[in-house]
């Protein structure tokens, strides 16, 4: 197609056709042919079949062009730097393609740009700081990519922004308060990232905010009461974070709210009755928090399909379909006013006596707590004895600034013991969670019977009471200064200022370390242990990047002689393990075995060398991490390997003075058997999975081949 002779052409729209089918260079040819059309202002080629790279020839398009639409095609490669030449461009649509690379800093030269849509691609890197120059920008669509780094403060300079879509990326750090100075903002979408910190109080400045989506991040603290100032807010989704406290009373001002999702946080208190007064509610999710008291039965609470309160174990009342216990009632008997003087005196006397006894009991209990009376440690006497008070002091009162991890049954804090200045990790059990006590007992039972260099070292356990007289249980471990494997493979706030990466040998060493731990647990203990929850967040790295398997709260312990389970699974806990890593036979109610751990190990191995989580949004339908890797073996192995491995290898000086090409070839030769091991271990049939002994044998061979001669750690 050649339109180069249509010099007066100013409008061309060919959306939703079949242009580009089986023609890899058709887009380049077409855009090149438009170079002579100096009057083109509108170009729409969306929803076609164009593929290949976005050509540099777009730099030669008419400088009058204001609308450029190539969305919903199959365009790959980087965004060309020459795009900055389209100085009058107002709307740029490149979404729903296969673009890679980073957003060029030159994008900031498109000073009149009003709409930028790049979502649903494979774009990585950081949001360029030059975006501050797009003062007319009204819509920024960058969701569903692999964008890293923090949200730039400079977005606050784009004073005309109405819609910001940054969800489903790898963004880290805090939400900059400058964004909440954008008075015109209507939609702010930040879900499915790794954002941390507080939701700034300045959110209340967004008087025109219609939708706030910040689900599945790591935001903590209380929900700001200032959100009640966003009186036109209709959609508020902040589920899957670490918020605590109550639902602010100022929320009664959100009269137009349609959807409110605060599930999977740590919220407490009673469910506000005013939520039942909102007329436009279509969806209310309060599940998996710590709410207590009566569930209202007005408004949205009448429609069982419109709200959820599951996972709050202290609720009562509500509509009958909830099947919650009846709330206790206080009966006030008017006949008490007719009691004679003697009965009143008797009641008063008894009340005083009972109050006195209660006060004495409280004083005694507090005294007992302050004296640091310890209950018997489940790990017996050979371990260091630590009290609640010592752990409280070591962690600065379990300060949020010391929080280094959060799990289903416990929170992990960094601490320093005053007695010897030893750095420790303290796992405090969430005793209100169903199954937490069982998890504590199971982990203690496991830890007192096992010891291996690739298992986390246990210092002690503490089963006591806190200063308020509440039960307190904690496990104390040796601190691992390099954190979890999860934070290395999928960096969070801890790595945003100084990113850390694992090279090929380091990943291989970690894979061997984990296999050694499993070999010990399965075959070399007095009782066989099955971990049941092997995943990157449960693998901790010390100063030498040596791996240590942790978290035995879900472990199953078997007799070494007859294979009978020592601790039967509790039905109250349900399916153990983590989605994406749990073996399919266990998820369908089958018995766990050592092969269940091998399935998790196989998934872990594939994740380590592809850099992709098994729960990634890219895996849909029948495609999972296992099948994704299997389809690419062996010819396309370099297309699925974590790009960071290749970059690290290219940057490292070769000790043998080999060329970069030779090193890459050797890497490819070693990656194929590694992925084959991962695929074999994560196959659906347990009987077809490799044993841990065979895995260790093969991984040692691979490491020896890659290193040349020695199998020693680097």
XYZ file of C-alpha atoms in Angstrom:
714
model
C 0.000 0.000 0.000
C 1.497 3.323 -1.077
C -0.204 6.573 -0.180
C 2.825 8.748 -0.746
C 1.304 10.572 -3.718
C -1.759 11.760 -1.758
C -0.139 14.982 -0.713
C -3.369 16.566 0.562
C -4.292 13.565 2.729
C -5.124 14.731 6.252
C -7.340 11.921 7.630
C -6.775 8.162 7.334
C -8.742 5.566 9.328
C -8.547 1.828 8.634
C -9.309 0.393 12.068
C -10.614 -3.157 12.617
C -9.482 -4.708 9.358
C -6.992 -7.406 8.414
C -4.119 -5.187 7.370
C -0.714 -6.683 7.972
C -1.791 -10.329 7.790
C 1.258 -12.439 6.923
C 3.092 -9.286 5.891
C 5.863 -8.635 8.459
C 7.090 -5.454 6.787
C 3.755 -3.986 5.803
C 3.666 -1.528 8.718
C 7.125 -0.208 7.876
C 6.229 0.148 4.199
C 2.943 1.817 4.962
C 4.333 4.369 7.424
C 7.287 5.090 5.150
C 4.910 5.776 2.261
C 3.162 8.409 4.395
C 6.351 10.441 4.743
C 5.354 12.637 1.790
C 1.862 13.290 3.191
C 2.778 16.413 5.079
C -0.822 17.292 5.972
C -1.833 14.097 7.797
C -3.414 14.920 11.149
C -5.357 11.754 11.979
C -4.010 8.194 11.566
C -5.936 5.184 12.931
C -4.657 1.658 12.182
C -5.936 0.021 15.363
C -7.265 -3.551 15.661
C -5.423 -4.930 12.632
C -2.727 -7.578 12.242
C 0.386 -5.449 11.882
C 3.451 -7.127 13.371
C 7.162 -6.586 13.557
C 8.950 -3.549 14.925
C 7.599 -0.023 15.111
C 9.826 1.570 12.457
C 12.017 4.620 12.954
C 10.302 6.111 9.925
C 7.543 7.406 12.201
C 9.974 10.251 12.846
C 9.315 11.345 9.262
C 5.546 11.522 9.559
C 3.776 14.825 9.296
C 4.546 17.184 12.159
C 0.855 18.166 11.946
C -0.314 14.746 13.139
C -2.360 15.005 16.330
C -3.877 11.482 16.543
C -1.735 8.333 16.143
C -3.501 5.022 16.916
C -1.858 1.580 16.530
C -3.478 -0.196 19.451
C -4.530 -3.848 19.380
C -1.969 -5.120 16.875
C 1.090 -7.378 17.232
C 3.797 -4.728 17.165
C 7.000 -5.613 19.031
C 10.328 -4.001 19.886
C 11.027 -0.633 21.474
C 9.229 2.677 21.116
C 11.458 4.528 18.584
C 13.298 7.574 19.849
C 12.190 9.499 16.766
C 8.679 9.734 18.122
C 9.720 13.043 19.699
C 9.527 14.628 16.217
C 5.721 14.448 16.282
C 5.627 17.716 18.182
C 1.886 18.351 17.684
C 0.789 14.894 18.781
C -2.133 15.042 21.216
C -3.204 11.375 21.402
C -0.865 8.367 21.220
C -2.365 4.858 21.370
C 0.136 1.958 21.362
C -1.660 -0.216 23.896
C -2.422 -3.946 23.532
C 0.681 -4.801 21.557
C 3.945 -6.654 22.300
C 6.201 -3.662 22.907
C 9.293 -4.139 25.058
C 12.097 -1.954 26.358
C 11.563 1.209 28.352
C 9.602 4.382 27.731
C 12.052 6.773 26.027
C 12.922 9.870 28.002
C 12.277 11.862 24.814
C 8.535 11.296 25.350
C 8.704 14.435 27.473
C 9.234 16.515 24.332
C 5.653 15.879 23.199
C 4.581 18.924 25.149
C 0.974 19.037 23.859
C 0.244 15.349 24.457
C -3.124 14.840 26.138
C -3.582 11.059 26.057
C -0.832 8.421 26.363
C -1.938 4.774 26.221
C 0.805 2.129 26.523
C -0.987 -0.421 28.693
C -1.030 -4.178 28.101
C 2.462 -4.518 26.630
C 5.769 -5.854 28.000
C 7.335 -2.474 28.699
C 9.914 -2.440 31.498
C 12.259 0.117 33.059
C 11.131 3.144 35.022
C 8.624 5.883 34.268
C 10.857 8.637 32.825
C 11.217 11.804 34.882
C 10.660 13.848 31.716
C 6.964 13.106 32.060
C 6.823 16.265 34.159
C 6.927 18.228 30.899
C 3.577 16.851 29.699
C 1.616 19.649 31.306
C -1.477 19.018 29.141
C -1.609 15.269 29.787
C -5.096 14.176 30.842
C -4.873 10.356 30.665
C -1.827 8.209 31.451
C -2.328 4.502 30.727
C 0.657 2.309 31.670
C -1.069 -0.626 33.371
C -0.316 -4.333 32.717
C 3.378 -3.969 31.940
C 6.602 -4.695 33.823
C 7.446 -1.133 34.805
C 9.734 -0.851 37.826
C 10.969 1.782 40.247
C 8.899 4.277 42.140
C 6.034 6.483 41.023
C 7.762 9.712 39.980
C 7.059 12.751 42.137
C 7.142 14.762 38.918
C 3.669 13.449 38.030
C 2.459 16.161 40.361
C 3.495 18.693 37.693
C 0.951 17.269 35.225
C -1.812 19.424 36.609
C -4.395 18.397 34.000
C -4.253 14.681 34.745
C -7.693 13.164 35.133
C -6.942 9.447 34.865
C -3.817 7.552 35.982
C -3.547 3.824 35.273
C -0.396 2.241 36.760
C -1.824 -1.082 37.972
C -0.323 -4.531 37.360
C 3.304 -3.475 37.225
C 6.366 -3.865 39.473
C 6.288 -0.398 41.047
C 7.807 -0.012 44.511
C 8.111 2.630 47.198
C 5.533 4.936 48.698
C 2.724 6.708 46.864
C 3.996 10.294 46.503
C 1.672 12.776 48.170
C 2.229 15.170 45.241
C -0.206 13.090 43.169
C -2.965 14.042 45.556
C -2.482 17.677 44.630
C -3.981 16.968 41.194
C -7.400 18.490 41.793
C -8.724 17.297 38.425
C -7.945 13.617 39.107
C -10.947 11.316 38.594
C -9.407 7.829 38.505
C -6.243 6.598 40.241
C -5.408 2.928 39.560
C -2.377 1.473 41.395
C -3.416 -2.140 42.079
C -1.141 -5.194 41.866
C 2.211 -3.516 42.516
C 4.655 -3.574 45.440
C 3.814 -0.164 46.880
C 4.420 0.348 50.582
C 3.961 2.987 53.246
C 0.875 4.905 54.268
C -1.982 6.068 52.084
C -1.288 9.816 52.406
C -3.763 12.029 54.232
C -3.650 14.317 51.183
C -5.945 11.873 49.380
C -8.774 13.952 50.828
C -7.814 16.792 48.493
C -9.152 14.870 45.492
C -12.659 16.319 45.561
C -13.441 14.962 42.075
C -12.103 11.439 42.640
C -14.485 8.819 41.281
C -12.376 5.656 41.596
C -9.371 4.704 43.751
C -7.853 1.276 43.085
C -4.872 0.300 45.260
C -5.520 -3.409 45.817
C -2.833 -6.019 46.426
C 0.033 -3.811 47.501
C 1.795 -3.552 50.866
C 0.227 -0.370 52.168
C -0.097 -0.195 55.929
C -1.312 2.034 58.759
C -4.861 3.256 59.178
C -7.224 4.143 56.371
C -7.057 7.960 56.293
C -10.219 9.613 57.587
C -9.731 12.303 54.944
C -11.037 9.856 52.326
C -14.458 10.920 53.547
C -13.829 14.284 51.873
C -13.933 12.557 48.453
C -17.700 12.862 48.431
C -18.176 11.843 44.778
C -16.164 8.641 45.224
C -17.970 5.634 43.727
C -15.311 2.909 43.598
C -12.836 2.249 46.418
C -10.731 -0.925 46.233
C -7.921 -1.164 48.802
C -8.098 -4.904 49.509
C -5.047 -7.124 49.947
C -2.950 -4.649 51.955
C -1.885 -4.320 55.596
C -4.327 -1.641 56.754
C -5.357 -1.772 60.403
C -7.778 0.089 62.664
C -11.429 0.804 61.933
C -13.423 1.955 58.936
C -13.389 5.747 59.426
C -16.661 7.309 60.528
C -16.105 9.962 57.851
C -17.059 7.312 55.270
C -20.687 8.150 56.045
C -20.123 11.150 53.729
C -19.559 8.846 50.718
C -23.232 8.839 49.771
C -22.612 7.784 46.154
C -20.343 4.823 46.869
C -21.107 1.820 44.638
C -18.203 -0.532 45.327
C -16.134 -0.791 48.514
C -13.555 -3.564 48.937
C -11.402 -3.532 52.079
C -11.011 -7.316 52.310
C -7.807 -9.123 53.318
C -6.457 -6.434 55.624
C -6.147 -6.235 59.406
C -9.142 -4.000 60.048
C -11.006 -4.348 63.338
C -13.903 -2.919 65.321
C -17.576 -3.123 64.479
C -19.037 -2.880 60.991
C -20.459 0.663 60.735
C -24.239 0.674 60.499
C -24.187 3.661 58.165
C -22.908 1.353 55.394
C -26.438 -0.030 55.279
C -27.802 3.444 54.548
C -26.039 3.883 51.189
C -28.561 3.676 48.369
C -26.245 2.910 45.450
C -24.183 0.072 46.917
C -23.643 -2.755 44.418
C -20.659 -4.506 46.031
C -19.280 -4.495 49.580
C -16.428 -6.807 50.606
C -15.328 -6.790 54.259
C -14.010 -10.356 54.309
C -10.844 -11.645 55.977
C -10.333 -8.918 58.545
C -10.870 -8.853 62.311
C -14.279 -7.197 62.524
C -16.450 -8.127 65.489
C -19.963 -7.492 66.787
C -23.249 -7.445 64.935
C -23.615 -7.463 61.157
C -26.207 -4.863 60.083
C -29.252 -6.148 58.214
C -30.314 -3.038 56.303
C -29.545 -1.830 52.794
C -26.783 -3.789 51.062
C -26.693 -6.207 54.002
C -30.082 -7.582 52.899
C -28.653 -8.920 49.628
C -26.372 -11.921 50.290
C -24.912 -11.686 46.772
C -23.903 -8.040 47.172
C -21.666 -8.281 50.242
C -19.207 -10.603 51.976
C -18.062 -10.808 55.595
C -16.413 -14.259 55.555
C -13.166 -14.675 57.457
C -14.247 -12.476 60.382
C -14.643 -14.983 63.182
C -16.141 -12.679 65.820
C -19.221 -11.499 63.937
C -22.790 -12.297 64.887
C -26.334 -11.530 63.762
C -27.133 -10.314 60.252
C -29.550 -11.976 57.847
C -30.273 -15.690 58.320
C -28.422 -16.715 55.150
C -25.149 -15.750 56.817
C -25.712 -18.466 59.417
C -23.879 -16.453 62.054
C -24.495 -16.953 65.783
C -27.127 -14.832 67.466
C -25.717 -11.744 69.148
C -25.913 -11.758 72.968
C -28.497 -9.359 74.396
C -28.603 -7.528 77.682
C -31.954 -7.843 79.411
C -32.935 -4.911 81.486
C -35.585 -5.995 83.966
C -37.671 -3.120 85.199
C -38.652 -5.133 88.242
C -35.169 -4.486 89.631
C -36.428 -1.062 90.588
C -38.793 -2.765 93.040
C -36.096 -4.625 94.955
C -36.188 -3.877 98.622
C -33.403 -2.135 100.452
C -31.872 -5.295 101.831
C -31.501 -6.915 98.383
C -29.939 -3.735 96.975
C -27.443 -3.648 99.852
C -26.608 -7.303 99.224
C -26.051 -6.702 95.503
C -23.892 -3.645 96.147
C -21.841 -5.561 98.703
C -21.319 -8.504 96.349
C -20.414 -6.138 93.524
C -17.760 -4.439 95.626
C -16.313 -7.807 96.645
C -16.223 -9.052 93.064
C -14.635 -5.828 91.809
C -12.013 -6.074 94.512
C -11.219 -9.635 93.512
C -10.997 -8.637 89.835
C -8.643 -5.746 90.637
C -6.430 -8.068 92.699
C -6.400 -10.600 89.856
C -5.427 -7.931 87.318
C -2.664 -6.616 89.592
C -1.372 -10.144 90.067
C -1.436 -10.888 86.366
C 0.319 -7.632 85.446
C 2.910 -8.266 88.119
C 3.397 -11.731 86.707
C 3.832 -10.280 83.243
C 6.267 -7.577 84.362
C 8.374 -10.140 86.192
C 8.744 -11.869 82.806
C 7.348 -15.212 83.956
C 7.921 -17.612 81.059
C 5.812 -20.597 80.165
C 7.525 -23.835 79.269
C 9.215 -23.535 75.878
C 8.108 -26.113 73.331
C 11.761 -26.311 72.260
C 12.859 -27.540 75.736
C 15.815 -26.471 77.819
C 18.698 -26.722 75.355
C 17.596 -23.463 73.706
C 18.095 -19.904 74.930
C 15.247 -18.731 77.176
C 13.773 -15.373 76.147
C 10.774 -13.599 77.631
C 8.153 -11.427 75.992
C 9.761 -8.353 77.544
C 13.150 -9.136 76.042
C 11.652 -9.672 72.601
C 9.563 -6.509 73.002
C 12.710 -4.514 73.765
C 14.761 -6.224 71.030
C 12.230 -5.250 68.341
C 11.612 -1.720 69.626
C 8.147 -2.699 70.776
C 7.446 -4.702 67.599
C 7.681 -1.431 65.708
C 6.394 -1.320 62.091
C 9.844 -0.035 61.113
C 11.255 -3.390 62.254
C 8.701 -5.407 60.272
C 10.525 -7.428 57.612
C 7.893 -9.964 56.597
C 4.231 -10.850 56.791
C 2.713 -14.324 56.465
C -0.584 -16.068 56.934
C 0.038 -16.995 60.548
C 2.680 -14.530 61.694
C 4.618 -11.302 61.307
C 8.423 -11.289 61.277
C 10.407 -8.513 62.977
C 14.099 -7.722 63.014
C 15.524 -7.384 66.505
C 18.757 -6.983 68.474
C 19.229 -8.775 71.783
C 20.654 -6.483 74.450
C 22.377 -9.397 76.159
C 24.849 -10.083 73.350
C 23.822 -7.652 70.579
C 22.889 -10.610 68.396
C 20.675 -9.756 65.427
C 17.582 -11.953 65.364
C 14.364 -12.489 63.422
C 11.240 -12.822 65.566
C 8.166 -14.509 64.086
C 5.161 -13.393 66.175
C 2.156 -15.669 65.728
C -1.231 -14.130 64.873
C -3.119 -16.141 67.457
C -6.478 -14.809 66.278
C -5.980 -16.624 62.956
C -7.558 -20.038 62.706
C -4.767 -22.629 62.664
C -2.055 -20.334 64.096
C -1.688 -22.330 67.309
C -1.454 -25.585 65.381
C 1.132 -23.988 63.077
C 3.195 -22.932 66.124
C 3.133 -26.418 67.642
C 3.967 -28.052 64.299
C 6.880 -25.711 63.658
C 8.291 -26.242 67.161
C 7.960 -30.013 66.740
C 9.820 -29.817 63.446
C 12.552 -27.411 64.525
C 13.541 -29.311 67.658
C 14.165 -32.460 65.588
C 16.096 -31.060 62.606
C 19.421 -29.303 62.087
C 21.120 -28.689 58.762
C 23.209 -25.901 57.259
C 20.497 -25.220 54.659
C 17.686 -24.934 57.191
C 17.036 -21.743 59.117
C 18.774 -21.847 62.509
C 16.388 -21.716 65.455
C 17.422 -19.749 68.552
C 14.367 -20.383 70.719
C 10.605 -20.214 71.061
C 8.629 -18.064 73.467
C 5.194 -19.037 74.788
C 4.195 -16.435 77.343
C 1.849 -13.513 77.983
C 2.272 -9.898 76.951
C 2.048 -6.791 79.116
C -1.728 -6.756 78.705
C -2.108 -10.323 79.889
C -2.819 -11.749 76.418
C -1.333 -14.984 75.145
C 1.883 -14.504 73.185
C 3.756 -17.004 71.036
C 6.848 -16.362 68.961
C 9.700 -18.187 67.260
C 13.179 -16.667 67.221
C 15.581 -17.367 64.376
C 19.028 -16.327 63.280
C 18.711 -13.196 61.142
C 19.373 -13.657 57.431
C 20.910 -10.407 56.229
C 20.106 -10.931 52.557
C 16.411 -11.483 53.160
C 14.270 -13.877 51.151
C 14.733 -15.226 47.646
C 11.383 -13.611 46.837
C 12.861 -10.131 47.317
C 15.751 -10.948 44.978
C 13.622 -12.435 42.214
C 10.828 -9.863 42.537
C 12.364 -6.771 44.210
C 10.285 -4.657 46.570
C 10.902 -1.462 48.535
C 14.042 -2.873 50.150
C 15.779 -3.010 46.770
C 14.464 0.116 45.060
C 17.476 2.355 45.708
C 20.152 -0.272 45.086
C 18.763 -3.136 42.992
C 20.280 -6.549 43.693
C 20.453 -9.274 41.115
C 21.453 -12.924 41.183
C 23.721 -14.227 38.445
C 23.471 -17.703 36.965
C 25.924 -19.403 39.341
C 24.331 -17.818 42.401
C 20.884 -19.062 41.345
C 22.285 -22.520 40.650
C 23.952 -22.606 44.072
C 20.680 -21.614 45.738
C 18.829 -24.341 43.820
C 21.393 -26.875 45.063
C 21.128 -25.566 48.635
C 17.335 -25.981 48.639
C 17.631 -29.472 47.163
C 20.147 -30.385 49.895
C 17.655 -29.210 52.527
C 14.879 -31.327 50.991
C 17.183 -34.349 50.759
C 17.925 -34.008 54.465
C 14.259 -33.542 55.418
C 13.048 -36.453 53.289
C 15.786 -39.033 53.838
C 18.202 -38.199 56.649
C 16.043 -37.316 59.663
C 14.910 -39.621 62.420
C 11.413 -38.758 61.204
C 10.696 -37.786 57.605
C 9.545 -34.182 57.114
C 7.483 -32.808 54.246
C 7.685 -29.028 54.133
C 4.346 -28.467 52.306
C 4.962 -24.758 51.562
C 8.164 -24.422 49.551
C 8.281 -21.041 47.776
C 10.703 -18.106 47.331
C 9.477 -16.185 50.396
C 10.298 -19.206 52.581
C 13.891 -19.389 51.343
C 16.216 -17.027 53.222
C 19.705 -15.988 52.154
C 22.620 -15.333 54.514
C 25.572 -13.018 53.931
C 27.189 -15.497 51.527
C 23.921 -16.029 49.622
C 23.702 -19.525 51.052
C 20.051 -20.596 51.079
C 18.175 -21.629 54.222
C 14.687 -23.151 54.033
C 12.328 -21.660 56.631
C 8.696 -21.741 57.866
C 7.749 -25.253 58.953
C 4.305 -24.217 60.204
C 2.592 -26.440 57.617
C 5.049 -29.331 57.745
C 3.921 -32.939 57.922
C 5.987 -35.302 60.069
C 6.097 -39.010 59.281
C 7.458 -42.004 61.141
C 10.665 -43.160 59.488
C 9.712 -46.818 60.054
C 6.142 -47.059 58.818
C 5.482 -43.750 57.053
C 2.478 -42.934 59.264
C 1.759 -39.231 59.811
C 2.625 -38.117 63.355
C 0.363 -35.048 63.108
C -2.878 -35.442 61.222
C -4.013 -32.564 59.079
C -6.624 -30.348 60.651
C -9.645 -29.676 58.521
C -9.851 -26.212 60.010
C -6.758 -25.202 58.130
C -7.966 -26.491 54.760
C -5.609 -26.986 51.851
C -2.057 -26.295 52.901
C 0.527 -24.537 50.807
C 0.414 -21.611 48.408
C -1.458 -21.377 45.122
C 0.918 -21.918 42.228
C 3.315 -24.038 44.289
C 1.024 -26.632 45.888
C 0.990 -30.026 44.175
C -2.210 -30.710 42.186
C -2.906 -34.034 43.939
C -2.873 -32.260 47.311
C -5.177 -29.526 46.065
C -7.661 -32.262 45.075
C -7.632 -33.807 48.546
C -4.895 -36.408 48.044
C -2.265 -37.319 50.609
C 0.960 -35.358 50.783
C 4.259 -37.087 50.106
C 7.850 -36.214 49.401
C 6.790 -35.873 45.768
C 4.500 -33.011 46.824
C 7.600 -31.082 47.914
C 9.304 -31.993 44.635
C 6.431 -30.431 42.695
C 6.900 -27.185 44.638
C 10.655 -27.426 44.049
C 10.119 -27.826 40.314
C 7.947 -24.708 40.158
C 10.532 -22.856 42.276
C 13.345 -23.891 39.906
C 11.416 -22.658 36.853
C 10.633 -19.369 38.600
C 14.284 -18.826 39.581
C 15.546 -19.087 36.007
C 12.639 -17.486 34.122
C 12.003 -14.710 36.658
C 8.260 -15.321 36.298
C 5.892 -16.139 39.145
C 3.608 -19.154 38.668
C 0.689 -16.827 39.463
C 1.646 -14.280 36.802
C -1.214 -12.756 34.800
C 0.436 -14.063 31.644
C -0.627 -17.604 32.574
C -4.275 -18.036 31.669
C -6.453 -20.951 30.629
C -4.464 -24.167 30.350
C -1.118 -22.384 30.177
C 0.939 -22.357 33.371
C 4.619 -21.904 34.175
C 5.257 -25.629 33.633
C 3.657 -25.790 30.177
C 5.122 -22.403 29.190
C 8.672 -23.658 29.768
C 8.003 -27.096 28.318
C 6.759 -25.614 25.033
C 9.992 -23.636 24.618
C 12.426 -26.496 25.243
C 15.026 -26.885 23.964
C 15.280 -24.576 20.946
C 13.751 -21.440 22.498
C 15.356 -21.655 25.925
C 17.031 -18.232 25.583
C 13.619 -16.626 25.023
C 12.305 -17.708 28.410
C 15.381 -17.226 30.607
C 15.327 -14.263 32.987
C 16.880 -11.420 31.014
C 18.807 -10.346 34.104
C 20.886 -13.547 33.942
C 22.029 -12.693 30.427
C 22.752 -9.063 31.343
C 24.775 -10.114 34.393
C 26.822 -12.516 32.257
C 27.530 -9.884 29.617
C 28.703 -7.429 32.275
C 30.970 -9.880 34.114
C 34.589 -10.063 32.882
C 35.369 -13.628 31.804
C 38.077 -15.314 33.889
C 39.021 -17.529 30.968
C 39.057 -14.585 28.539
C 36.367 -16.280 26.499
C 34.164 -14.197 24.258
C 30.693 -13.126 25.319
C 29.274 -15.374 22.604
C 31.093 -18.405 24.015
C 29.796 -17.650 27.512
C 26.227 -17.291 26.248
C 26.520 -20.599 24.379
C 27.733 -22.318 27.538
C 24.888 -20.705 29.482
C 22.351 -21.996 26.952
C 23.785 -25.516 27.189
C 23.356 -25.454 30.983
C 19.923 -23.845 31.026
C 18.316 -26.612 28.958
C 18.908 -29.408 31.530
C 17.978 -27.061 34.400
C 14.615 -26.293 32.824
C 14.167 -29.987 32.010
C 14.642 -30.782 35.721
C 12.094 -28.122 36.664
C 9.594 -29.477 34.125
C 10.153 -33.052 35.287
C 9.661 -32.154 38.957
C 6.499 -30.128 38.306
C 4.730 -32.705 36.175
C 1.159 -33.518 37.206
C 1.730 -37.208 38.000
C 3.656 -37.670 41.294
C 5.206 -40.959 40.125
C 6.830 -39.192 37.146
C 8.624 -36.548 39.215
C 12.374 -36.738 39.799
C 13.624 -37.651 43.249
C 15.628 -35.090 45.164
C 18.726 -37.317 45.027
C 18.626 -37.409 41.226
C 18.015 -33.634 41.135
C 21.106 -33.025 43.283
C 23.209 -35.308 41.122
C 22.189 -33.514 37.912
C 22.537 -29.977 39.326
C 26.049 -30.727 40.557
C 26.946 -31.969 37.070
C 25.560 -28.808 35.495
C 27.491 -26.574 37.893
C 30.730 -28.482 37.253
C 30.256 -28.125 33.495
C 29.582 -24.400 33.731
C 32.526 -23.719 36.057
C 34.893 -25.813 33.990
C 36.416 -28.182 36.489
C 35.631 -27.294 40.095
C 32.230 -27.744 41.664
C 33.120 -25.373 44.498
C 30.911 -22.419 45.308
C 31.936 -19.019 43.970
